[in-house]
Short mmCIF file of C-alpha atoms in Angstrom, two decimals:
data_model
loop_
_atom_site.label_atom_id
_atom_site.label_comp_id
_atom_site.label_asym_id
_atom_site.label_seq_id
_atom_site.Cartn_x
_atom_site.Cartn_y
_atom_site.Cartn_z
CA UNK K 1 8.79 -9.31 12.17
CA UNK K 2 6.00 -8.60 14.89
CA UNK K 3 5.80 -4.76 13.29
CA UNK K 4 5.35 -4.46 9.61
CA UNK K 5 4.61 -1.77 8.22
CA UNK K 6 2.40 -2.28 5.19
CA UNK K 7 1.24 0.27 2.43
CA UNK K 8 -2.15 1.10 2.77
CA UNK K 9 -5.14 2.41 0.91
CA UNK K 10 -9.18 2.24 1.47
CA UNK K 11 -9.18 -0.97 -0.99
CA UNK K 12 -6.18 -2.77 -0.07
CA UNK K 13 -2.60 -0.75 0.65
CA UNK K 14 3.29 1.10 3.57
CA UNK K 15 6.24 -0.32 5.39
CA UNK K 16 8.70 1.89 6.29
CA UNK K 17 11.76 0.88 7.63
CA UNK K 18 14.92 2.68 8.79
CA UNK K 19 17.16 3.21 5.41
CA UNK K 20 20.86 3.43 5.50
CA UNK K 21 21.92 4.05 1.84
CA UNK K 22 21.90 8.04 0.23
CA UNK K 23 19.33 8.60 -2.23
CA UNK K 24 19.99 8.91 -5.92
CA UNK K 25 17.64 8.63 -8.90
CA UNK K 26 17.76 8.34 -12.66
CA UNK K 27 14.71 8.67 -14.63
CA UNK K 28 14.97 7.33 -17.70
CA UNK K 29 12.43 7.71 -20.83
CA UNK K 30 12.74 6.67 -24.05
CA UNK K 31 14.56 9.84 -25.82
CA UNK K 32 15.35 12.35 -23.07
CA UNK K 33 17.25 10.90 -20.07
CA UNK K 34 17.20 13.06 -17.28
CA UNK K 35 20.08 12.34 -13.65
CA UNK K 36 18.76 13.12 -10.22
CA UNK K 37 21.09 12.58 -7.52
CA UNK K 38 21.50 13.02 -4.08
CA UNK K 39 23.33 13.46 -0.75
CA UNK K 40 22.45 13.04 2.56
CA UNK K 41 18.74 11.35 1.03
CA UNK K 42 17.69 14.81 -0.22
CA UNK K 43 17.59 16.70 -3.83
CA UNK K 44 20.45 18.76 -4.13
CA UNK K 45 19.51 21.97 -5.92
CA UNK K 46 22.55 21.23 -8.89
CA UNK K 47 20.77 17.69 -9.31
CA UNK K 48 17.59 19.69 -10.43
CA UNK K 49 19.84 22.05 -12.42
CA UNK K 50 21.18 19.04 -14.06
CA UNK K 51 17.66 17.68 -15.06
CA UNK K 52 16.11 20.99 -16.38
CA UNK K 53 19.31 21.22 -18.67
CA UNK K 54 19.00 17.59 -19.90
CA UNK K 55 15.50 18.14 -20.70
CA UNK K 56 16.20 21.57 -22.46
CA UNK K 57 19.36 20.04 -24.34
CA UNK K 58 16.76 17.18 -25.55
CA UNK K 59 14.45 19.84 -26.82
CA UNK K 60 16.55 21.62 -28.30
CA UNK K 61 18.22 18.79 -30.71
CA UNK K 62 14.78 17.99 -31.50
CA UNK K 63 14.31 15.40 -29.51
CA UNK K 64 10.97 13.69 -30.06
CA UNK K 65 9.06 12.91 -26.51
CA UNK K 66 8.58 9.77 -25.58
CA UNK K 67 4.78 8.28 -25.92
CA UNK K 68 2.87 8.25 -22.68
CA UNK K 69 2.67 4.55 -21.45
CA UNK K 70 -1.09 3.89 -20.76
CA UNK K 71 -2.19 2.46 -17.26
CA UNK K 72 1.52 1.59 -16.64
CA UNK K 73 2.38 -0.89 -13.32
CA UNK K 74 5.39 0.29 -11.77
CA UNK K 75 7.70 -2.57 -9.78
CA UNK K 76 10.86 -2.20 -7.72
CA UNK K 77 13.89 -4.25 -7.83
CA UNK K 78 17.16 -3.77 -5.95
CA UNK K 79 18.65 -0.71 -7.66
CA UNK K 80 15.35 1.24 -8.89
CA UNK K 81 11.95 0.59 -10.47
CA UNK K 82 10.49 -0.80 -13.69
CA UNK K 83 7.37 0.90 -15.44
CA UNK K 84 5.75 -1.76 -17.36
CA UNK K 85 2.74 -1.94 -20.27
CA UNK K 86 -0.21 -3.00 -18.68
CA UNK K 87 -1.09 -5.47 -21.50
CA UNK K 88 2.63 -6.63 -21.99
CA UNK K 89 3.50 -6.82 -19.07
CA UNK K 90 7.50 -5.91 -20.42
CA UNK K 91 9.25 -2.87 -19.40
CA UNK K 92 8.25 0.37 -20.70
CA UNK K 93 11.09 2.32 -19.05
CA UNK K 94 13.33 2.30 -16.67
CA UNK K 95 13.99 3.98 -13.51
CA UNK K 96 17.41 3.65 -11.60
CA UNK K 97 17.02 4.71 -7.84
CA UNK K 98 18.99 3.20 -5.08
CA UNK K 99 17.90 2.42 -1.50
CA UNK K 100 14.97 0.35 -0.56
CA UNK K 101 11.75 1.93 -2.29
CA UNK K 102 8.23 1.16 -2.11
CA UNK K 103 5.10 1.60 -4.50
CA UNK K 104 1.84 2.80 -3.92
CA UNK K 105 -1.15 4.55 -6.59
CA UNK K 106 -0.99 7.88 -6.21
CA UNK K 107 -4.49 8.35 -7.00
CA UNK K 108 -5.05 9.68 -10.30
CA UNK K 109 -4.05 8.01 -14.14
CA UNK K 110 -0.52 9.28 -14.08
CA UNK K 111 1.23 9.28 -10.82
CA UNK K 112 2.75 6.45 -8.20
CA UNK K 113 3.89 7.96 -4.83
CA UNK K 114 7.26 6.27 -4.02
CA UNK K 115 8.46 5.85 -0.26
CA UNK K 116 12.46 6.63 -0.58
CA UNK K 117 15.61 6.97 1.81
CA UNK K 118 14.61 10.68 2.33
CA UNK K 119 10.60 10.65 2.09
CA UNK K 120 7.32 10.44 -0.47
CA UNK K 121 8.36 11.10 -4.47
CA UNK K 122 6.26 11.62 -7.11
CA UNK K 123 6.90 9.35 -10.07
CA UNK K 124 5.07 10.30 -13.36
CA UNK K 125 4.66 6.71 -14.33
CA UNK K 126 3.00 7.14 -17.67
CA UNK K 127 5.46 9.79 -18.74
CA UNK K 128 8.33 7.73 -17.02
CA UNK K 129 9.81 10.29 -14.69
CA UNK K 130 10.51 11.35 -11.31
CA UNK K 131 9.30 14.69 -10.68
CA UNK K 132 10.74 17.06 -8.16
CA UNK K 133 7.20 16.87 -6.05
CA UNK K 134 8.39 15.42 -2.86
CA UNK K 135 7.48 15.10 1.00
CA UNK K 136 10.59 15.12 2.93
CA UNK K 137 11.09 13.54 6.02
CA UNK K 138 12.23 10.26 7.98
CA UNK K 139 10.69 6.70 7.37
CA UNK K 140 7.63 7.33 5.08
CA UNK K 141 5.07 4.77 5.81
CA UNK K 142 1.34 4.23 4.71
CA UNK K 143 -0.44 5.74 1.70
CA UNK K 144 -3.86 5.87 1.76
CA UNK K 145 -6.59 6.85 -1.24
CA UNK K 146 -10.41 7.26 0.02
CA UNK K 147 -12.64 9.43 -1.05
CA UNK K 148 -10.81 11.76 -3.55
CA UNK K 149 -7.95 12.13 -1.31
CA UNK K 150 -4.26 10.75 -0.94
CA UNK K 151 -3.28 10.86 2.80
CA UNK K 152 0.80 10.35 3.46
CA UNK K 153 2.25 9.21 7.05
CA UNK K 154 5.61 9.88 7.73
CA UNK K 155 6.67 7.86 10.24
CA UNK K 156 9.39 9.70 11.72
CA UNK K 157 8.09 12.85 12.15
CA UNK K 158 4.09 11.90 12.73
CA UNK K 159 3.51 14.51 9.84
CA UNK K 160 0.54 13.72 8.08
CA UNK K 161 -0.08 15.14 4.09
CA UNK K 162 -3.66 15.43 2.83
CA UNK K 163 -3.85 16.67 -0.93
CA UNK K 164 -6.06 15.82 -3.73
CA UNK K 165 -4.28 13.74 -6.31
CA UNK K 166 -5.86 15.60 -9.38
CA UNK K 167 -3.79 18.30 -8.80
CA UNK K 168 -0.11 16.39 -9.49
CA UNK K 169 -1.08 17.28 -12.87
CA UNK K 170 -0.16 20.66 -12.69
CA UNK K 171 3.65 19.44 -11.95
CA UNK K 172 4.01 21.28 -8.39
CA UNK K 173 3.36 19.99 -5.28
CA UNK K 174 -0.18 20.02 -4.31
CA UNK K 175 -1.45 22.54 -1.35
CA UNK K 176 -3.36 20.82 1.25
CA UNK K 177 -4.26 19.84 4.80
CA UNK K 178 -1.51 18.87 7.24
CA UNK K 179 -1.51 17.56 10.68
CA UNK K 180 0.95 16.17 13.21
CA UNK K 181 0.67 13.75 15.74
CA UNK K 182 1.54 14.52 19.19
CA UNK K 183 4.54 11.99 18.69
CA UNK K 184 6.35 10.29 16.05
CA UNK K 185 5.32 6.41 15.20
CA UNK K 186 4.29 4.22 12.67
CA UNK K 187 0.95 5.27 11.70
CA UNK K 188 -2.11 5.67 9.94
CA UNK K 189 -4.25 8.33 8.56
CA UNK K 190 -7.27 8.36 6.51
CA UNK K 191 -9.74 12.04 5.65
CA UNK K 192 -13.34 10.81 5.23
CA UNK K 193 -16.28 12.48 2.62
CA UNK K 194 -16.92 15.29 5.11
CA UNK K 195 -13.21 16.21 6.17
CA UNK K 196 -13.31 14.53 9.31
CA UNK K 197 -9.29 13.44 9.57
CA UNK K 198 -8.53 10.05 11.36
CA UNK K 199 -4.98 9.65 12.60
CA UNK K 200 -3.17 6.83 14.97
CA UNK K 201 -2.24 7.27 18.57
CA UNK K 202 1.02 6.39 19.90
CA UNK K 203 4.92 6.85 19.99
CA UNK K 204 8.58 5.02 18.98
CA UNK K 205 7.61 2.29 21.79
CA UNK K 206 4.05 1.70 22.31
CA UNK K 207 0.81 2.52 20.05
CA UNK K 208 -2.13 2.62 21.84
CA UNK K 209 -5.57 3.87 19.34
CA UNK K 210 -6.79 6.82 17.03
CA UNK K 211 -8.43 9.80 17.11
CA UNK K 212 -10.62 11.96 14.70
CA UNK K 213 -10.81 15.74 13.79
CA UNK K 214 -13.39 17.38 11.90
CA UNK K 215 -12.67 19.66 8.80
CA UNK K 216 -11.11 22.39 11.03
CA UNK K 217 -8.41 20.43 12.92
CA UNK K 218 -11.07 20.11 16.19
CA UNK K 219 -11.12 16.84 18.20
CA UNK K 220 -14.46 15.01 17.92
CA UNK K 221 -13.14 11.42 19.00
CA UNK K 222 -11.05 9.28 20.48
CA UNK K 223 -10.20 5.49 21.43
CA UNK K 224 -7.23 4.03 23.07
CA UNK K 225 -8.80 0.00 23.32
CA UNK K 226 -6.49 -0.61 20.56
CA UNK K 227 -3.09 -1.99 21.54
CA UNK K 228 -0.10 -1.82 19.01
CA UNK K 229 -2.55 -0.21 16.10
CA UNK K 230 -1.36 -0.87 12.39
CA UNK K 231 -2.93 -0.62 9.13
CA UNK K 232 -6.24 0.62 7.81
CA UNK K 233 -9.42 -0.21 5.22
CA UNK K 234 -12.68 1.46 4.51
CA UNK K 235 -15.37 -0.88 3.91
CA UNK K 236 -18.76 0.15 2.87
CA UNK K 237 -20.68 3.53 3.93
CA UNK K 238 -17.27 4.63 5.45
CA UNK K 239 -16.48 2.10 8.08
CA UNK K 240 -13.52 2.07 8.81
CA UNK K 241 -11.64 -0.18 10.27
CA UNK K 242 -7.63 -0.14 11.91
CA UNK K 243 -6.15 -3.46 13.25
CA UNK K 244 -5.38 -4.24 16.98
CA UNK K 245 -3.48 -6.77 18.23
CA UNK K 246 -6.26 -7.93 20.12
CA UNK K 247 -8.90 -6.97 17.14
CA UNK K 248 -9.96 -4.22 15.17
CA UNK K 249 -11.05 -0.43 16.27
CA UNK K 250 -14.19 0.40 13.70
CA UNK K 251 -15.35 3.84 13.47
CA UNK K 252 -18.53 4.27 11.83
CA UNK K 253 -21.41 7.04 12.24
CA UNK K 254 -19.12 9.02 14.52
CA UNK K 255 -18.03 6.05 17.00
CA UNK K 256 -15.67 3.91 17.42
CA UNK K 257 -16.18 0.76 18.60
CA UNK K 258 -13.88 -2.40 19.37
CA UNK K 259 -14.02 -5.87 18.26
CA UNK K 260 -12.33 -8.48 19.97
CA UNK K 261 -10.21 -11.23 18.97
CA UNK K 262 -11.80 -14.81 19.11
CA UNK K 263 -8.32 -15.62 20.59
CA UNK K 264 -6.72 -13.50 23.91
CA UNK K 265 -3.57 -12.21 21.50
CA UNK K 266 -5.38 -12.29 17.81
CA UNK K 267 -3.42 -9.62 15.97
CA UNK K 268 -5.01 -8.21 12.69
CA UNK K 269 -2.75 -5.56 11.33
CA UNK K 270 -2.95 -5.61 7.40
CA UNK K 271 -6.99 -5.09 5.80
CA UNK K 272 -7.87 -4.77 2.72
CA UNK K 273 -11.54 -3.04 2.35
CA UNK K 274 -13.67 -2.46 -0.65
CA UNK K 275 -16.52 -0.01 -1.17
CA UNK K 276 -19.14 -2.86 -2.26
CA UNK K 277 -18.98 -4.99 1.23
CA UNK K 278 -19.72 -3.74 4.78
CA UNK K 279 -16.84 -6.83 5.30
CA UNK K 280 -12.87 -5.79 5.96
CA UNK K 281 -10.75 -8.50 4.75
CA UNK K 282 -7.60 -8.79 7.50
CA UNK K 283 -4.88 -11.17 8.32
CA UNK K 284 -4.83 -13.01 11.70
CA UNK K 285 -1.95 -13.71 14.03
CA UNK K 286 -1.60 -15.69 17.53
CA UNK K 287 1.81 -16.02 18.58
CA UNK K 288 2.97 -12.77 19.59
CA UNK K 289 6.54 -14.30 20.77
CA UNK K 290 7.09 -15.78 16.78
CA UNK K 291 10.18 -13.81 14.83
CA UNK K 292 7.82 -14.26 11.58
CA UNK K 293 4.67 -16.18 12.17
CA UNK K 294 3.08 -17.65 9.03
CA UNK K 295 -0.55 -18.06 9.82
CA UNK K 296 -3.22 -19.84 7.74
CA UNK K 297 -6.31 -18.15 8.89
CA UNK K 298 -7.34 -14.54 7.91
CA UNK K 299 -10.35 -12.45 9.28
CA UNK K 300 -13.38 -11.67 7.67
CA UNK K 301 -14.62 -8.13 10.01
CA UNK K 302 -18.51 -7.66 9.77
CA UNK K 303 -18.50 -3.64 10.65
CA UNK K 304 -22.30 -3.56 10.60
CA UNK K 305 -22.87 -6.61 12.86
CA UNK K 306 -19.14 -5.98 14.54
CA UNK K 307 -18.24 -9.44 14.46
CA UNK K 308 -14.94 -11.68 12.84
CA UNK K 309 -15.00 -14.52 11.42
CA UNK K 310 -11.53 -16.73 11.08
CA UNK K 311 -11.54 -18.47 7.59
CA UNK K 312 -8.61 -21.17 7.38
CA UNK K 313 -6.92 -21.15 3.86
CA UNK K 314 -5.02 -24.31 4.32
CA UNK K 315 -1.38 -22.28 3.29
CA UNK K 316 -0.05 -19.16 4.78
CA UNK K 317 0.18 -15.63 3.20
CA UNK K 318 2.26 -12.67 3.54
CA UNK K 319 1.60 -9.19 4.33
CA UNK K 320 1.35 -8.71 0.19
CA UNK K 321 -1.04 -11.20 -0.09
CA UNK K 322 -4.15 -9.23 0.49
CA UNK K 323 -6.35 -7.45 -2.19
CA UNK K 324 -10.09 -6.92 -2.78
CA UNK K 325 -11.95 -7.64 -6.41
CA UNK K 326 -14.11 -5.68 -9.08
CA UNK K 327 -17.33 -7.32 -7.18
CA UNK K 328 -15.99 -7.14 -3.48
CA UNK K 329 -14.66 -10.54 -3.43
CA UNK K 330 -11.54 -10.82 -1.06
CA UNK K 331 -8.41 -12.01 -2.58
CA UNK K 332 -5.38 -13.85 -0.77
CA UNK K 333 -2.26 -15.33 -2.63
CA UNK K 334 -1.13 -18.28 -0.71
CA UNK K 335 2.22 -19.57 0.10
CA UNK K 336 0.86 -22.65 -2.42
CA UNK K 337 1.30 -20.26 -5.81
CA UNK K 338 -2.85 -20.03 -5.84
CA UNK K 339 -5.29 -16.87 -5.81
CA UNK K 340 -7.82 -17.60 -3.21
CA UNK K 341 -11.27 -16.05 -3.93
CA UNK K 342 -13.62 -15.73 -0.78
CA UNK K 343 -17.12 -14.83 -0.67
CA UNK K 344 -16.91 -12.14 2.46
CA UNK K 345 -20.54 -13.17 3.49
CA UNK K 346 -20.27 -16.29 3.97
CA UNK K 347 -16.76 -17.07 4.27
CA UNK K 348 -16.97 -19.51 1.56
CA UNK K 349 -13.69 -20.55 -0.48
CA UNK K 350 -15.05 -20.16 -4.16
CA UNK K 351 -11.76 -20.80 -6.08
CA UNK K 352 -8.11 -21.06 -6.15
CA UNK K 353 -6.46 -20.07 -9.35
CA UNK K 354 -3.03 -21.30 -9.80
CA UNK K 355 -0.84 -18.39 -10.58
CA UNK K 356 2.79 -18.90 -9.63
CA UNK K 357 4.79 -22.09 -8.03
CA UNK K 358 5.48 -22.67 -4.68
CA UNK K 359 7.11 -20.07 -2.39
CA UNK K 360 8.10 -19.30 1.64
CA UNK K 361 7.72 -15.96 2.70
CA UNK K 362 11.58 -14.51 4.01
CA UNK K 363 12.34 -13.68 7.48
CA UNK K 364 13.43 -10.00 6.47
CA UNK K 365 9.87 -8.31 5.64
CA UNK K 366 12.23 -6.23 2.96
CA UNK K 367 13.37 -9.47 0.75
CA UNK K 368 11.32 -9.83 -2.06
CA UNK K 369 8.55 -12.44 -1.91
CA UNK K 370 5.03 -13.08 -4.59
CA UNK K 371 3.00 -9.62 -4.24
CA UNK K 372 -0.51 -8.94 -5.33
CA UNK K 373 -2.01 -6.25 -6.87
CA UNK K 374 -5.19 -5.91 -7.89
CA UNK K 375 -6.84 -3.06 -10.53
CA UNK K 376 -10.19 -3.20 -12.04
CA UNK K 377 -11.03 -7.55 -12.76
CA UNK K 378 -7.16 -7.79 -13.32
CA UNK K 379 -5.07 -9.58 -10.38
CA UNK K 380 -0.95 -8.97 -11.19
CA UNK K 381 0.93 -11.25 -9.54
CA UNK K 382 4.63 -10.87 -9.51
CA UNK K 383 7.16 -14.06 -8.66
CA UNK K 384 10.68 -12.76 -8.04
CA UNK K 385 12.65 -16.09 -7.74
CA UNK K 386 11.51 -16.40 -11.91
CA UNK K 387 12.27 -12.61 -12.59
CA UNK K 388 7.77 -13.13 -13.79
CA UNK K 389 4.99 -11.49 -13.61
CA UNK K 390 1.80 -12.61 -14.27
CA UNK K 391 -1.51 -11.34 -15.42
CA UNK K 392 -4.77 -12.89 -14.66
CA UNK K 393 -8.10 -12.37 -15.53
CA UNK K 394 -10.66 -12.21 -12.14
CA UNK K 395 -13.55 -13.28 -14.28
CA UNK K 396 -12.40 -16.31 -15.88
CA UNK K 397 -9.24 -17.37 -14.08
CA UNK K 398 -7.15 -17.16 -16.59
CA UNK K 399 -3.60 -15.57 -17.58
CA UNK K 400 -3.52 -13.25 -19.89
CA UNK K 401 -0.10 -12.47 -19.83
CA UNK K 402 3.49 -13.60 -18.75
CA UNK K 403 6.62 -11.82 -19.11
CA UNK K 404 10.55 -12.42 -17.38
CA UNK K 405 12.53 -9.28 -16.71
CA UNK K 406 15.54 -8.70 -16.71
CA UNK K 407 15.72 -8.37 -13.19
CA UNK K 408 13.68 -10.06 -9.99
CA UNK K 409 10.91 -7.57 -8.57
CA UNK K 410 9.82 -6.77 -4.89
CA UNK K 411 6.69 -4.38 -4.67
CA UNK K 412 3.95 -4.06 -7.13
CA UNK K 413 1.44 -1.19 -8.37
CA UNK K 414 0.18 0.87 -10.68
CA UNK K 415 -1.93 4.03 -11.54
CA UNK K 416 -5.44 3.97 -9.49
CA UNK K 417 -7.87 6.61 -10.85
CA UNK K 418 -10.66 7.29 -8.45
CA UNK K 419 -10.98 6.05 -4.81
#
């Protein structure tokens, strides 16, 4: 897995990968069960027949509607997703949806963008339902929140969706800014304060940098000194910062600039950035020839000075392993079950907090494996091979709250308000 493609927001952060099995969802709440299905990976126009009559049936029987769940998580497992009680931790509903999905914030207090067989979904988490907003198209990748907006790669098509997540609320898909890249690959896209739009560079075979338009689509800059580009963080005052596999490309104040690699082949391609620190938090690999390298050492990216640092964790990591705290601190869950807390400044170790046993990441980058995610002082920490998750408090170290499910989980999130 020299490739992965990982979700992706300004704080922390989607891999896409090619999916094989039609798409068909169930959404499930409490007294009104509503059938979506599928064929060919797209909403068939009887499917959404089908749900408008359910829901009208359920109204018209008197059907009470089910409570909103407050600051829900959502979590897949093989066969569809789980919403869960934030407090609890125990399922709250119940989402059948076949195929391999993934799980990102959408960016307001109700919605979680889901990457399907046929493209982004909107899932109404604390209502419990899939919507009919969707963007359609081949291999959706990252999602990104910064700076009121939601930015959507699709992978196979270089399309690129800009909207603002406030306006899900109305139930119909948001208008907003779209752009395409000059050729389909697995990218990146981020639109600053200003409207100034940053988007990869590269195609199917080779990736090569990224480029930035201002608010009316113009070109204002460009890099290519960034070899196989993946992934993306904002740190501080808008820095911000996508991975090379010989570095990181910054752009900040209008320019990019490059940081190399202490090492010749020193690939950072997940970050996780936080508004509080000028410092990205990134992994760090060395062996480009390695089927699944599991490194030890993650980068700590100074975008004010423009200099790494390599901190060694003593245990490897996986690509979900990566989150930022309330305060800025950087968060990595190790291979050895613990929470590693790092003080970005100084590189320091300040704690491990033991969350979850032992585990070995899988060669397949879709097989579940211990995910992170982080919201507010709250790290969740999910460990399939137990059907658990786990709740622990960033303050204190403690959990707060355990719970097994019926059913082992892959990704991890939740609702994100404000980015």
């Amino acid at each position: 897995m020299k490739n992965p493609v990982k979700s992706s927001t300004s704080t922390s952060t989607t891999h896409s990968a090619p999916r094989n099995r039609a798409l068909a969802g169930m959404a499930l709440a409490l007294a009104v069960s509503t059938v979506l299905t599928a064929c060919g990976g797209k909403d068939s126009p009887s499917a959404t027949a089908t749900a408008t009559a359910d829901a009208k049936a359920g109204a018209t029987a008197g059907a009470k509607p089910a409570a909103a769940v407050e600051n829900p998580l959502v979590a897949t497992f093989d066969g569809g997703l789980y919403v869960l009680d934030a407090t609890t931790l125990k399922p709250a509903g119940t989402i059948e949806l076949p195929g391999f999905n993934r799980v990102n914030p959408a960016g307001d207090k109700d919605h979680v963008i889901v990457s399907t067989d046929s493209g982004f979904r909107v899932l109404n988490a604390t209502g419990r339902t899939l919507t009919g907003i969707a963007y359609e198209g081949p291999k959706p990748g990252h999602v990104v929140r910064h700076a009121g907006k939601t930015v959507l790669f699709t992978d196979g098509t270089g399309r690129v969706d800009v909207f603002d997540p406030a306006d899900l609320a109305s139930g119909r898909k948001p208008e907003g800014r779209t752009y395409t890249s000059a050729a389909p690959h697995h990218g990146v896209a981020i639109e600053l304060a200003d409207g100034r739009l940053l988007s990869t560079l590269g195609t199917e075979e080779k990736r090569t940098g990224a480029l930035v338009l201002d608010k009316n689509g113009k070109e204002i800059a460009r890099s290519e000194q960034c070899p196989g580009v993946h992934g993306e963080a904002a740190a501080e005052n808008e820095a911000v910062g996508v991975g090379c596999e010989d570095g990181i490309l910054i752009y900040r104040d209008g320019e990019f600039t490059k940081i190399d690699s202490p090492d010749a082949y020193g690939r950072i391609g997940n970050q996780a950035g936080s508004d509080s620190s000028p410092i990205l938090l990134g992994d760090y690999k060395t062996d480009p020839e390695a089927e699944l390298e599991r490194p030890t050492r993650v980068s700590l990216i100074d975008t004010e000075r423009k200099k790494i640092r390599l901190v060694d964790l003593g245990t490897s990591y996986s690509f979900r392993s990566l989150a930022r705290g309330p305060h800025g601190e950087a968060l990595v869950l190790g291979t050895n079950g613990a929470l590693h807390v790092i003080d970005p400044a100084s590189g320091e170790i300040r704690k491990k907090i033991p969350v979850v046993g032992e585990w070995r990441e899988p060669l397949d980058w879709q097989q579940p494996r211990p995910t992170l995610f982080v919201r507010d002082h709250t790290a969740y920490v999910s460990e399939p091979g137990k059907k658990a998750l786990h709740a622990v408090d960033l303050e204190t170290g403690e959990k707060t709250a355990s719970v097994t499910l019926p059913k082992g989980t892959n990704e991890l999130s939740g609702v994100v308000a404000g980015h």
